[in-house]
Tab-separated table of C-alpha atoms in Angstrom:
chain	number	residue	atom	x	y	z
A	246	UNK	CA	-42.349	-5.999	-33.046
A	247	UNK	CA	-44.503	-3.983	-30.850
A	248	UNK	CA	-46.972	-7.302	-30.452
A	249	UNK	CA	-43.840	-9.528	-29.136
A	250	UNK	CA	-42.885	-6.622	-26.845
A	251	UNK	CA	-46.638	-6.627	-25.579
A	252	UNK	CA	-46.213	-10.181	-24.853
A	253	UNK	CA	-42.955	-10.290	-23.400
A	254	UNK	CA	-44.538	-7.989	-20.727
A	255	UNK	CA	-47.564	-9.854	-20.558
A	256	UNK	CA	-45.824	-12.971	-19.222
A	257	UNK	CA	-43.268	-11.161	-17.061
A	258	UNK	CA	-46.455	-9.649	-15.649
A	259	UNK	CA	-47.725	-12.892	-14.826
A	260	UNK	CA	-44.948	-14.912	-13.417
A	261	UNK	CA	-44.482	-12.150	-11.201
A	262	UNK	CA	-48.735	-12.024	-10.482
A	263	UNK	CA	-48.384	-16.056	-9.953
A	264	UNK	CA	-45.242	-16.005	-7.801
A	265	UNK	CA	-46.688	-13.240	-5.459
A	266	UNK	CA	-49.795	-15.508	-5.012
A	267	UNK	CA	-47.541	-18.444	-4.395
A	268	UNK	CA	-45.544	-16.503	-2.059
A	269	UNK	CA	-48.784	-15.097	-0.624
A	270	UNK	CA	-50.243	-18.676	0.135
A	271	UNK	CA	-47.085	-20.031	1.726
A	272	UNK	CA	-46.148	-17.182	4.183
A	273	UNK	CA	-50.307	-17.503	4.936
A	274	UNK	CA	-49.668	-21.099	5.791
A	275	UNK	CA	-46.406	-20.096	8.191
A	276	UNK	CA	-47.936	-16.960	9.848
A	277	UNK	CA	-51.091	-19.424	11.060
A	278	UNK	CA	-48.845	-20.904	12.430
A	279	UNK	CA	-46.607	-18.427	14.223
A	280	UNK	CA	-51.233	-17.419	15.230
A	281	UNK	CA	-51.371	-20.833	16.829
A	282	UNK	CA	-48.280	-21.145	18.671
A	283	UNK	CA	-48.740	-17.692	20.517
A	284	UNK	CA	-52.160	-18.308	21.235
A	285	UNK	CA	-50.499	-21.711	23.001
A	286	UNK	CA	-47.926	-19.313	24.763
A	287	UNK	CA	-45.048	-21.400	22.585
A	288	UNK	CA	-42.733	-18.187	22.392
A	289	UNK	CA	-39.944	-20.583	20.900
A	290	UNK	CA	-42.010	-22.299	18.314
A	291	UNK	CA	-43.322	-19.392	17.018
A	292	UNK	CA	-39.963	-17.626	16.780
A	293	UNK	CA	-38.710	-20.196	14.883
A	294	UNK	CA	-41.520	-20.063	12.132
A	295	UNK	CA	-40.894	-16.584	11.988
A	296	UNK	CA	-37.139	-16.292	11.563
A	297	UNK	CA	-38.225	-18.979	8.627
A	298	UNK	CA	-40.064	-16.299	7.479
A	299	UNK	CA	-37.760	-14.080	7.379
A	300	UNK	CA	-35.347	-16.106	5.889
A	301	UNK	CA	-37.736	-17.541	3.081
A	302	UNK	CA	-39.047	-14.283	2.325
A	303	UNK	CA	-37.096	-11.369	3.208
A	304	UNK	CA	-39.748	-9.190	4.546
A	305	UNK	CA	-43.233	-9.373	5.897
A	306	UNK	CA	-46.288	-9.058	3.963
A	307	UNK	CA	-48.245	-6.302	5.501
A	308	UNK	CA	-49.868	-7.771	8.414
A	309	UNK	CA	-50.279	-6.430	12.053
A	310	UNK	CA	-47.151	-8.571	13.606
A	311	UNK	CA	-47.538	-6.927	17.224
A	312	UNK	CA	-47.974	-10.391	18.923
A	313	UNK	CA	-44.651	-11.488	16.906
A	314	UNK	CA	-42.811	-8.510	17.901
A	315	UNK	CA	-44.114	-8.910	21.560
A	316	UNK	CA	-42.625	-12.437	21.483
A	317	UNK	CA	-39.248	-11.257	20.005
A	318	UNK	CA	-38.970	-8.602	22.738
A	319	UNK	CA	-39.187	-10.630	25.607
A	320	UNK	CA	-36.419	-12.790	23.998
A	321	UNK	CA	-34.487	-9.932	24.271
A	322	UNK	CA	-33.823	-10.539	20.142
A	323	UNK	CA	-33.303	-6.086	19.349
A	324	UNK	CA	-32.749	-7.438	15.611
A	325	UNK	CA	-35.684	-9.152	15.203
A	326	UNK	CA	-38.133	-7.101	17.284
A	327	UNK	CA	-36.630	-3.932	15.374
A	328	UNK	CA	-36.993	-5.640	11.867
A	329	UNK	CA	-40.666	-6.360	12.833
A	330	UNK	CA	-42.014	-2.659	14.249
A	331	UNK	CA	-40.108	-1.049	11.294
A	332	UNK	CA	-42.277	-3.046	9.045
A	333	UNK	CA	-45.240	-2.491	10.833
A	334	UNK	CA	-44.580	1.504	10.678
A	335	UNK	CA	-44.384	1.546	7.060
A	336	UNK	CA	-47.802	0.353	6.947
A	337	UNK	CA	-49.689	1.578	10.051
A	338	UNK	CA	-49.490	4.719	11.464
A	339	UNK	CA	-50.786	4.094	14.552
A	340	UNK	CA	-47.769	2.062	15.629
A	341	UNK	CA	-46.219	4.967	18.109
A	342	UNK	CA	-49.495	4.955	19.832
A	343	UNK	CA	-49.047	1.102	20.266
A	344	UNK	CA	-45.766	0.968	21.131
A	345	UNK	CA	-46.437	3.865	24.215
A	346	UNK	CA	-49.282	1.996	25.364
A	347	UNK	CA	-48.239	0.666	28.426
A	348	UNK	CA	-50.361	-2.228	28.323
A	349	UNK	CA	-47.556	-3.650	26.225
A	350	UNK	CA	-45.457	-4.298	28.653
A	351	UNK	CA	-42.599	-6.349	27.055
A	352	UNK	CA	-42.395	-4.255	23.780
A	353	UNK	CA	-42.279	-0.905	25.843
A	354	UNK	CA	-39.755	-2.102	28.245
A	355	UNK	CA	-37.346	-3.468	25.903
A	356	UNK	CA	-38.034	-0.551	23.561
A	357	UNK	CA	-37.029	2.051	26.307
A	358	UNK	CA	-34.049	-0.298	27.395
A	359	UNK	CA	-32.559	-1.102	24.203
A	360	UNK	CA	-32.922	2.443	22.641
A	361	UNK	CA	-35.331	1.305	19.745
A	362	UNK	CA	-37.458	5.121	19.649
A	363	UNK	CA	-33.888	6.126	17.896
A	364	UNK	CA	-33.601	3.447	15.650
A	365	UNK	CA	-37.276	3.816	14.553
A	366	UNK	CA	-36.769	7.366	13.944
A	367	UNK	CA	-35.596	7.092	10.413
A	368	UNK	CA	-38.921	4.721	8.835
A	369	UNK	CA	-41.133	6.488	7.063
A	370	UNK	CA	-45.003	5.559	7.294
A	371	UNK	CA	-46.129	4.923	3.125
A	372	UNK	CA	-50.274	5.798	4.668
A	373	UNK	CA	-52.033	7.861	1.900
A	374	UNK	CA	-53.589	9.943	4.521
A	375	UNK	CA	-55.663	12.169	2.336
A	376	UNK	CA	-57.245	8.856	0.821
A	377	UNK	CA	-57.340	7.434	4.604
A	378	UNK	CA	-59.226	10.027	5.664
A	379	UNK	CA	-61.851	10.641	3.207
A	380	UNK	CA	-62.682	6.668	3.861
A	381	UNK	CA	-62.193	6.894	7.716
A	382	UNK	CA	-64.983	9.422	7.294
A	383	UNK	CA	-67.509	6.640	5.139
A	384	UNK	CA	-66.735	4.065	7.718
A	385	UNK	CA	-67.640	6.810	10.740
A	386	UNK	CA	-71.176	7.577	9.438
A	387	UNK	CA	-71.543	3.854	8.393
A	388	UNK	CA	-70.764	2.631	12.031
A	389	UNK	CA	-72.684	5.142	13.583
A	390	UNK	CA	-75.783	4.576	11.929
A	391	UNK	CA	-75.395	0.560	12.762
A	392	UNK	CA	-74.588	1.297	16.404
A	393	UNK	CA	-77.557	3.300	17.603
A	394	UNK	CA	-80.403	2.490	19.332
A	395	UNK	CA	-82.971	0.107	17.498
A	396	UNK	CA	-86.038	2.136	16.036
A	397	UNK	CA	-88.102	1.706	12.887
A	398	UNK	CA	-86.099	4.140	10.715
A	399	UNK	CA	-82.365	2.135	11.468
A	400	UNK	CA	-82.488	-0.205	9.002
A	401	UNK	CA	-83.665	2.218	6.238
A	402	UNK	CA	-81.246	5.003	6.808
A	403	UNK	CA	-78.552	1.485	7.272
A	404	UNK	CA	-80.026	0.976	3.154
A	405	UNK	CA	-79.603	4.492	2.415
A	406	UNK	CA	-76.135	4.900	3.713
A	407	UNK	CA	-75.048	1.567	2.608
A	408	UNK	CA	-75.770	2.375	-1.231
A	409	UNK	CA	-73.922	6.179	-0.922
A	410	UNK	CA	-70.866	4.484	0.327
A	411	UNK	CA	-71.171	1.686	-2.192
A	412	UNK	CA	-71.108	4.356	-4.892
A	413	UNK	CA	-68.799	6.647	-3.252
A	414	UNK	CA	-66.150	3.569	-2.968
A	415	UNK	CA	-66.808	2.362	-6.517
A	416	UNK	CA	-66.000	6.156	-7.544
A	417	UNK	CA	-62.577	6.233	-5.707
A	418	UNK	CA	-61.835	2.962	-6.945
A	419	UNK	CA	-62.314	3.914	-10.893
A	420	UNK	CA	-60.408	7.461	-10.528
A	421	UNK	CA	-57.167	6.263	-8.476
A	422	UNK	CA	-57.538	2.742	-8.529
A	423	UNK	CA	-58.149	-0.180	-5.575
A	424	UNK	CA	-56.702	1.717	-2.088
A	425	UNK	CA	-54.656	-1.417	-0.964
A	426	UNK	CA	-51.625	-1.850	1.610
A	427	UNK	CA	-49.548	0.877	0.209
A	428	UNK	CA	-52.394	3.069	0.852
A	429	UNK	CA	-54.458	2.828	3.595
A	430	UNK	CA	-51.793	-0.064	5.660
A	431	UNK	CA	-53.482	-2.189	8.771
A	432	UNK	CA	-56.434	-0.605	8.356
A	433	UNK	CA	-58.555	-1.936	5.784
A	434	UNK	CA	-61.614	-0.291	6.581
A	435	UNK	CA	-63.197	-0.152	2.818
A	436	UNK	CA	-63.502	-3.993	3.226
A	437	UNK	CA	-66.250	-3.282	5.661
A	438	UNK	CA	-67.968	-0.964	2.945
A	439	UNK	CA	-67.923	-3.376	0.317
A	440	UNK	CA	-68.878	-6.082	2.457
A	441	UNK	CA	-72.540	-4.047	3.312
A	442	UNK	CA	-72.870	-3.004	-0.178
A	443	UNK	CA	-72.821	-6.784	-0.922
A	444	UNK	CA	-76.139	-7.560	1.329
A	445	UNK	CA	-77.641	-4.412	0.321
A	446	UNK	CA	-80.830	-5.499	-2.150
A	447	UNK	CA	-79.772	-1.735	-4.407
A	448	UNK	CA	-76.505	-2.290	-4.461
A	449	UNK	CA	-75.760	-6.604	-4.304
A	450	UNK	CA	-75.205	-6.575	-8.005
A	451	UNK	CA	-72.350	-4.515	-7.924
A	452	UNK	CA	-70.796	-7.347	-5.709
A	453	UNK	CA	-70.794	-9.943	-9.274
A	454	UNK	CA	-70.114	-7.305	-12.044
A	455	UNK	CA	-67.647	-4.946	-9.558
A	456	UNK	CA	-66.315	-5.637	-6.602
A	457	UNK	CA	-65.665	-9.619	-6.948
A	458	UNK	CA	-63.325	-10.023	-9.813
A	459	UNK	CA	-61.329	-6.841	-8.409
A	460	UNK	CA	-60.766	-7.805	-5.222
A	461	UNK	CA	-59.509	-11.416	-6.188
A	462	UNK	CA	-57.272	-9.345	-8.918
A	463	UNK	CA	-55.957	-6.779	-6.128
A	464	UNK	CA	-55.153	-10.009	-3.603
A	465	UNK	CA	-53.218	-11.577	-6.469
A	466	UNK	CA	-51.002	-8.380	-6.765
A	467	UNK	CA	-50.502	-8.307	-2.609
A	468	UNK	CA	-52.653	-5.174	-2.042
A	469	UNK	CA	-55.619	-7.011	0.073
A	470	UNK	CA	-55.157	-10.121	1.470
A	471	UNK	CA	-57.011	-13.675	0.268
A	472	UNK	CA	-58.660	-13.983	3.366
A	473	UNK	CA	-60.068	-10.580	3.250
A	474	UNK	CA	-61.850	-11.691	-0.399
A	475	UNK	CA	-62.757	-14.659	1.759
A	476	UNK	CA	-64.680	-12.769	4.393
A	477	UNK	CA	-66.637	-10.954	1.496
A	478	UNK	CA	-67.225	-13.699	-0.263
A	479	UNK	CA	-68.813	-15.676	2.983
A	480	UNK	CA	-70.883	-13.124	3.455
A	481	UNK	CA	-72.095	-12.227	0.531
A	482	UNK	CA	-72.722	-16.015	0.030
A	483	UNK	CA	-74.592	-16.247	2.917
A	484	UNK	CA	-76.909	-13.408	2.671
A	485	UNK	CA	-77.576	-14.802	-0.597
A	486	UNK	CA	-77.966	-18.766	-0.422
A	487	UNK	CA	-77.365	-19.474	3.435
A	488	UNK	CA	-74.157	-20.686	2.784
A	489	UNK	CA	-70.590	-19.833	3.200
A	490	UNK	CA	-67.870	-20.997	0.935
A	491	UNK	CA	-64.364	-20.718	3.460
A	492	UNK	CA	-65.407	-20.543	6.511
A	493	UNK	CA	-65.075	-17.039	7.619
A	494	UNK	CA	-68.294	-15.943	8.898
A	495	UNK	CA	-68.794	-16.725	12.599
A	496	UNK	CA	-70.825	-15.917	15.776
A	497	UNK	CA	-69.601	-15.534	18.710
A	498	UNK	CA	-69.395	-19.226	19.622
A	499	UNK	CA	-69.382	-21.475	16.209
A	500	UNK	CA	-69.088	-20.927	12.403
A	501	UNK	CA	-72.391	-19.887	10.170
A	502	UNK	CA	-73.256	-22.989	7.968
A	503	UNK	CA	-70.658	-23.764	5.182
A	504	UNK	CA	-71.468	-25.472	1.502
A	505	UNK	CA	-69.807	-28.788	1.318
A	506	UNK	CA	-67.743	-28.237	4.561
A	507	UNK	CA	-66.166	-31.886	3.614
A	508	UNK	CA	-63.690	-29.507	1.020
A	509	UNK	CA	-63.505	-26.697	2.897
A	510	UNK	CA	-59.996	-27.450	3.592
A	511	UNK	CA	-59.455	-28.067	-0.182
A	512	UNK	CA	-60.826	-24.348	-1.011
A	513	UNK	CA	-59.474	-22.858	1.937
A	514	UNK	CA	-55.798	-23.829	1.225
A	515	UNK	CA	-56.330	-22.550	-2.735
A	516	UNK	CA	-56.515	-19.183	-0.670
A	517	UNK	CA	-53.579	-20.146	1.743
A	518	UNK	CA	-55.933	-20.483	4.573
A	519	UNK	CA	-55.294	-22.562	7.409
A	520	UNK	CA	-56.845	-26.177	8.169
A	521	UNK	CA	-60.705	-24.880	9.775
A	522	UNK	CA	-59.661	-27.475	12.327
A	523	UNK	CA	-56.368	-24.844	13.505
A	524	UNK	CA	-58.886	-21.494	12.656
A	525	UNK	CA	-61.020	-23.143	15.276
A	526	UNK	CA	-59.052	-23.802	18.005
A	527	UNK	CA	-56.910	-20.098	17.659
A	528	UNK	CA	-60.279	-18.713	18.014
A	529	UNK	CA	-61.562	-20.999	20.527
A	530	UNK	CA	-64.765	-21.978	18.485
A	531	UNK	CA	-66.985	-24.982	18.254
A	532	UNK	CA	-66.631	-27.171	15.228
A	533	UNK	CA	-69.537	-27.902	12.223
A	534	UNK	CA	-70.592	-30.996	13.152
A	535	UNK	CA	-70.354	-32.768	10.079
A	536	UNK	CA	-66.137	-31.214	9.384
């Protein structure tokens, strides 16, 4: 009896694991495109993808919507702007200091105008801020050390630090489990620590045996998104074989080189990536050549 309950679970567990992923891929897909049609300055189009995803889903997935809500505001649309910023509270609690920067014109305006501070009064930020500090404090000594002035000891205090942080987030990881949306919100900062521990020569082979099967487990249960696997993966791809797999890894002007870039659409969609072809004209890059 107890094995049939076991299983019962077991697949209720996974439909929901397979419809999240589903769910995951599609609203990807639509938010790319609500990207693109800002970046264009189409304030109707992209309303209209986003009211389908509203409708489709119910919610957003935790992503920083700011340009979305921007684009609501100065369509005067209080429902939809306020629907938006609420989300965004629960997961980032930097969001007052956003909304009362003034550089954001249409959102402050229409905030002050239609009353929103009261309405927003009520939502409650879900930020584990214990657990967002002690990482906030990694990230601090791991950017300073890659910001200062180039001299021959850099790159080996870089090493050092890289392989304390590596251990540091492995150790958080196996007492509370992976710090996702629910706890840390927008900022995903431990990405960035994983990602050096993978081109680290001590610490690399934690990337295989550690870090890569969880992260593709924790973006298949919502709490890191696909494309931040993706960015990992590229790089840890190409420090290792000088390729990347998705197409994540860029300069300033053009993507590093990719493996088989005639499926990179193929592999990028599996993740609910956009086309390369739309990634490269949001971001205003060059092309591969050979796409």
């Amino acid at each position: 009896m107890k094995n049939i309950k076991n299983l019962i679970l077991f697949l209720i567990c996974s439909v929901s694991v397979n419809t999240f992923a589903q769910d995951y891929k599609q609203y990807s897909v639509l938010s790319s495109k609500v990207e693109y049609f800002l970046s264009e300055n189409n304030t109707d189009s992209a309303i209209i993808i986003y009211n389908q995803i509203f409708s489709t889903f119910g919610k957003l997935f935790p992503f920083d919507n700011l340009d979305a809500a921007k684009a609501f505001a100065s369509k005067k649309d209080t429902v939809m702007t306020l629907r938006i910023i609420s989300d965004m509270i629960k997961y980032d609690f930097k969001l007052d200091e956003i909304l009362e920067d003034k550089t954001n014109d249409s959102i402050f305006e229409f905030a002050k105008k239609s009353k929103l501070w009261e309405n927003l009064k009520s939502v409650k930020s879900e930020i584990d801020f214990p657990t967002f500090a002690k990482i906030n404090a990694w990230i601090e000594v791991d950017q300073f050390i890659r910001n200062r002035n180039e001299d021959a000891c850099k790159y080996k205090y870089m090493a050092e630090i890289d392989s304390i942080n590596t251990i540091n987030v492995m150790e958080l990881i196996n007492e509370q489990g992976y710090p996702g949306f629910k706890t840390l919100g927008y900022n995903q900062d431990i990405i960035i620590l994983i990602m050096h521990s993978t081109t680290n020569t001590s610490t690399k082979h934690y990337w295989e045996s550690f870090f890569k099967p969880l992260l593709y487990s924790e973006a298949l249960k919502g709490n890191i998104s696909f494309s931040d696997y993706a960015i990992v993966l590229d790089r840890y791809n190409y420090a290792m074989n000088g390729f990347q797999t998705y197409g994540t890894f860029r300069t300033i002007s053009d993507y590093v080189p990719i493996e088989n870039i005639k499926e990179v659409d193929i592999r990028r969609a599996e993740l609910g990536l956009s086309k390369l072809s739309i990634d490269a004209k949001i971001k205003k890059l060059q092309l591969p050549e050979k796409y």
